[in-house]
Amino acid sequence: VNEVATEIMSESKETTWTQHMSVTDVADEIDEFELDFTVRSGPQVITFMLGEEKYGVDILRVRELITYPVGAVTPIPGMPAFIVGVLNLRGVVIAVMDLRVRFRLSDAVYNRSTVIIIVEVEGKQVGLIIDSVSDVVHLEEEQVQSVEHLTAGIDSAYISGVVNVKESMVILLDVDHLLSAQELEALKETAADENSS
Amino acid sequence: MTTDNIPVAEFVEESIELLQQMEEAVLELDSRPGDRALVDQLFRGMHTIKGGAAVVMRPDLADYAHRLESLLDQVRGGQVSAGKTLISTLLEAIDCVGLFISGIPGGLAVDQTRVDASIQNVSALVESATHSPLEVQEAGESVSSALTPIASKKSQAYLVTLKFNPQMPEQGGDPLLLLKELAELGDCITVVHPGKLPDIAEFDASRLYVWWSIKLTTSLSQSQIEQTLLFFREGNELSVVPFDFTPKETDTVERAHQAQIAQAAAGTEDDVRSTPSGTSELTASVTGFKTMEPARIASGRESGDGTVGKSIRVSIDRLERLQNLIGETVINQSRLIQLCEEAERLDPTFAGALNEFVEENSRSVRDLQDEIQAVRMVQVDTVFSRLRRVVRDYSVESNKEIRLRIEGGETELDKTVTDQLHGPLLHLIRNAMDHGIESSEERRQAAKDTAGTIWLRAFHRGGHVMVEVQDDGKGMDVQRIRQKGLDRGLIEESEELSDQQLLQLVFRPGFTTTDEVTDVSGRGVGMDSVKRDIEALLGTIDILSEPGRGTTLRMRLPLTLAIIDGMIVRVGSLTFIVPLLAVVEAIRPKADDIQKMKRDNELVEIRGEFLPLVRLHRKLNIDCEFSDPADAVLLVLQHVDSKQCLMVDEIVDQRPVVIKNLDDNFVQVPGMTGASIMGDGKVSFILDVAAIAA
């Protein structure tokens, strides 16, 4: 009986929690290692890998990180390939976008170690698929450089700047632009064209 | 008092609600003049607004409300009779108060000319009353009016002290009447003294705790002032003495008051609010104090004996979050049931115990779901009663006599549905008044009651709520509709249409039977917009008309917008939800029922009727299991007046689903009206029937 109970418990735990770890947990973990108590004025950024490059998103835009729920993402007919589909996050329907597909950075592989960052822009929550989360870093405003001559994998329109963190370059993603009402409307139009053709 | 602490939003919200109830009461009063309970309700409402206005620092509104309160008081006392003039004055007044209220959040000024006009009307009514029955009042009038001419002679200051019996308000007395009267005698500087204010818990709303001292500068003699007080003298401690602000050892209390008054007069109004020439501002702040605080205590006290229901105000957003959470619990519950089944295989004894618990939990979750749904339900009367005013106003302006009869107002609908029902209903009522009901003259000739009637009706029928707008007017002229349909190119000359089919034409875009544009209806947007609104509410609308007898618009509405009955279908590995409302039937076609047309168009023959075939997998560009219609299932869908056959792999289930809006977090996906979370926790899309038909 115990065996069964344990088995069921472990599985139901899995379904209940959907293995989401909160952003603060990640931040806490990292803080513990660095033991850095200096007061910072600049923004905090979550950094992650997309293909070979390291990207960052303002932590204030990030709601949470979840693992890719394999088999539970429903594709949206008519949407471009980088819109992977929609998933149910605790009763809320959330669309998921694969940045790797959108900017042709790496292969679209979806398994239990794939991470989705749930970001919130203008009250809308959207999931972004990334390769792996790296770090949470503090930035000083003056560290951020403009991107005029940068040749990153991503269209520079979606980049708000670059910054050097511990000898490696982090490209700051402009999620406000990436998920602006205009950008989303454009998706809708492509879908409408698709459906009518 | 700092502005941060002032409950402006609460005041505005509460007042809007109050005004709506008051408007209903006034309209009731129109049909039941002299109903004391209604007048009392109005009086209480106005009193609350007056008090609140003072609290939110709007003395102008408080003053206005005070005038209305006085008028209502006289209606209550019978000095003003409830006639048409009174009703119109009150309705306009309620609108004016509404103007004040709606301007408060944005700090907007009110249309003063309109308010002034209203004040004039109110004053006229009050005036007409004061000249009639009560002798004492007449006496008071004559005193002041007789003495006004000599007002300029020489002025002297008096200290008037008013200490009323605490039971005075309970016995129906209003100290403010005296304060106002005194204000008319000369320049008043008034100080209100908190007196023996009890602890808040013991505060009795009907008792008077405060007292006043007034420096009255007037040309009247002391005895003349005392004469004014005469009416109030009994049971109250009132005194008039010459104002003499010189320190007196013996009379410290008096001196303190005089000092306070002097301070007020000197213009330091920080803690003593005073107005040199009137008492309006003061009375406002005092009544505000009197009404706002006690109201809270009263509710606490009354709930003790269970006569008054308790309620709290909750934002709809919070309810929606709660509903989301419950929806999630429902999904978890179905997952638990699946796990139970798995446990059954591993250990039947353990599974039995688990099953029992899971079933019990199921019931609680279902109850929880029903309860939260019930919380969102509101009576349609909230929309219906708002339309009474429209009918009354039209009736007065147009000289058509029209009655509005409301039936089944207690029928409940989801708040979102009721909120969005107002527009369509308003349109239909206006149509009925403008085009349906004939003029009194025409009605007389037709041997009908000269007064037209419009019924606004709601009732339950088979899991839906029916809402009807019926008039006993002239009905629709089917031949005129046909002609119009031909003119607009909506139908062909050769088409033979039944009367019912012709009536349906009015729902077509751009169809209006009246060419001239009136203020009331006929703005070009007609029944098609009503139909669209009703369809947006996942409802349907139908029209019935009998020449000479009238027209009925019948709407069928879902109980709630949050849940629809869905048919769950599968195409390939995906499941979709088709609104059951649109499904006429489901069939398995024979191979020779399908006919290929040019350009890949296919038709299905069903009992002699040819319907276009829509292969869902092709439409959405997804995989399917069966590409031969003979293996698949066809759903006959009806949208507006066209039918289609939708081809899917199989029908999985049929049950209510909770609708999630896609554009809450993303965009409205073309071809889908929304999504829903299924029992396995996955998301399925709800198909847009209109897009399939397109």
PDB file of C-alpha atoms in Angstrom, chain B residues 32 46 68 98 118 128 137 162 173 187 195 238 294 318 436 460 474 604 610 618 654 663:
ATOM      1  CA  ARG B  32     -48.375  55.348  -6.827  1.00  0.00           C
ATOM      2  CA  MET B  46     -30.793  62.166  -0.558  1.00  0.00           C
ATOM      3  CA  LEU B  68     -33.852  68.475  -2.443  1.00  0.00           C
ATOM      4  CA  GLY B  98     -25.606  62.303 -11.015  1.00  0.00           C
ATOM      5  CA  SER B 118     -33.199  72.649 -11.281  1.00  0.00           C
ATOM      6  CA  SER B 128     -45.718  76.909  -3.231  1.00  0.00           C
ATOM      7  CA  GLN B 137     -44.916  79.048   8.935  1.00  0.00           C
ATOM      8  CA  LEU B 162     -29.263  76.346  20.536  1.00  0.00           C
ATOM      9  CA  GLY B 173     -37.768  67.841  14.492  1.00  0.00           C
ATOM     10  CA  ASP B 187     -25.413  87.612   9.108  1.00  0.00           C
ATOM     11  CA  GLY B 195     -21.115  68.423  23.119  1.00  0.00           C
ATOM     12  CA  LEU B 238     -32.621  78.082  23.387  1.00  0.00           C
ATOM     13  CA  PRO B 294     -24.209  56.143  12.387  1.00  0.00           C
ATOM     14  CA  ARG B 318     -11.580  39.257  -7.704  1.00  0.00           C
ATOM     15  CA  GLY B 436     -44.250  50.151 -33.080  1.00  0.00           C
ATOM     16  CA  HIS B 460     -36.358  30.622 -17.956  1.00  0.00           C
ATOM     17  CA  LYS B 474     -49.147  48.287 -35.423  1.00  0.00           C
ATOM     18  CA  VAL B 604     -23.201  17.347 -49.148  1.00  0.00           C
ATOM     19  CA  PHE B 610     -27.214  20.709 -50.564  1.00  0.00           C
ATOM     20  CA  ARG B 618      -8.040  21.600 -44.446  1.00  0.00           C
ATOM     21  CA  GLN B 654     -20.608  16.900 -25.127  1.00  0.00           C
ATOM     22  CA  ASP B 663      -6.832  38.016 -26.050  1.00  0.00           C
TER      23      ASP B 663
END
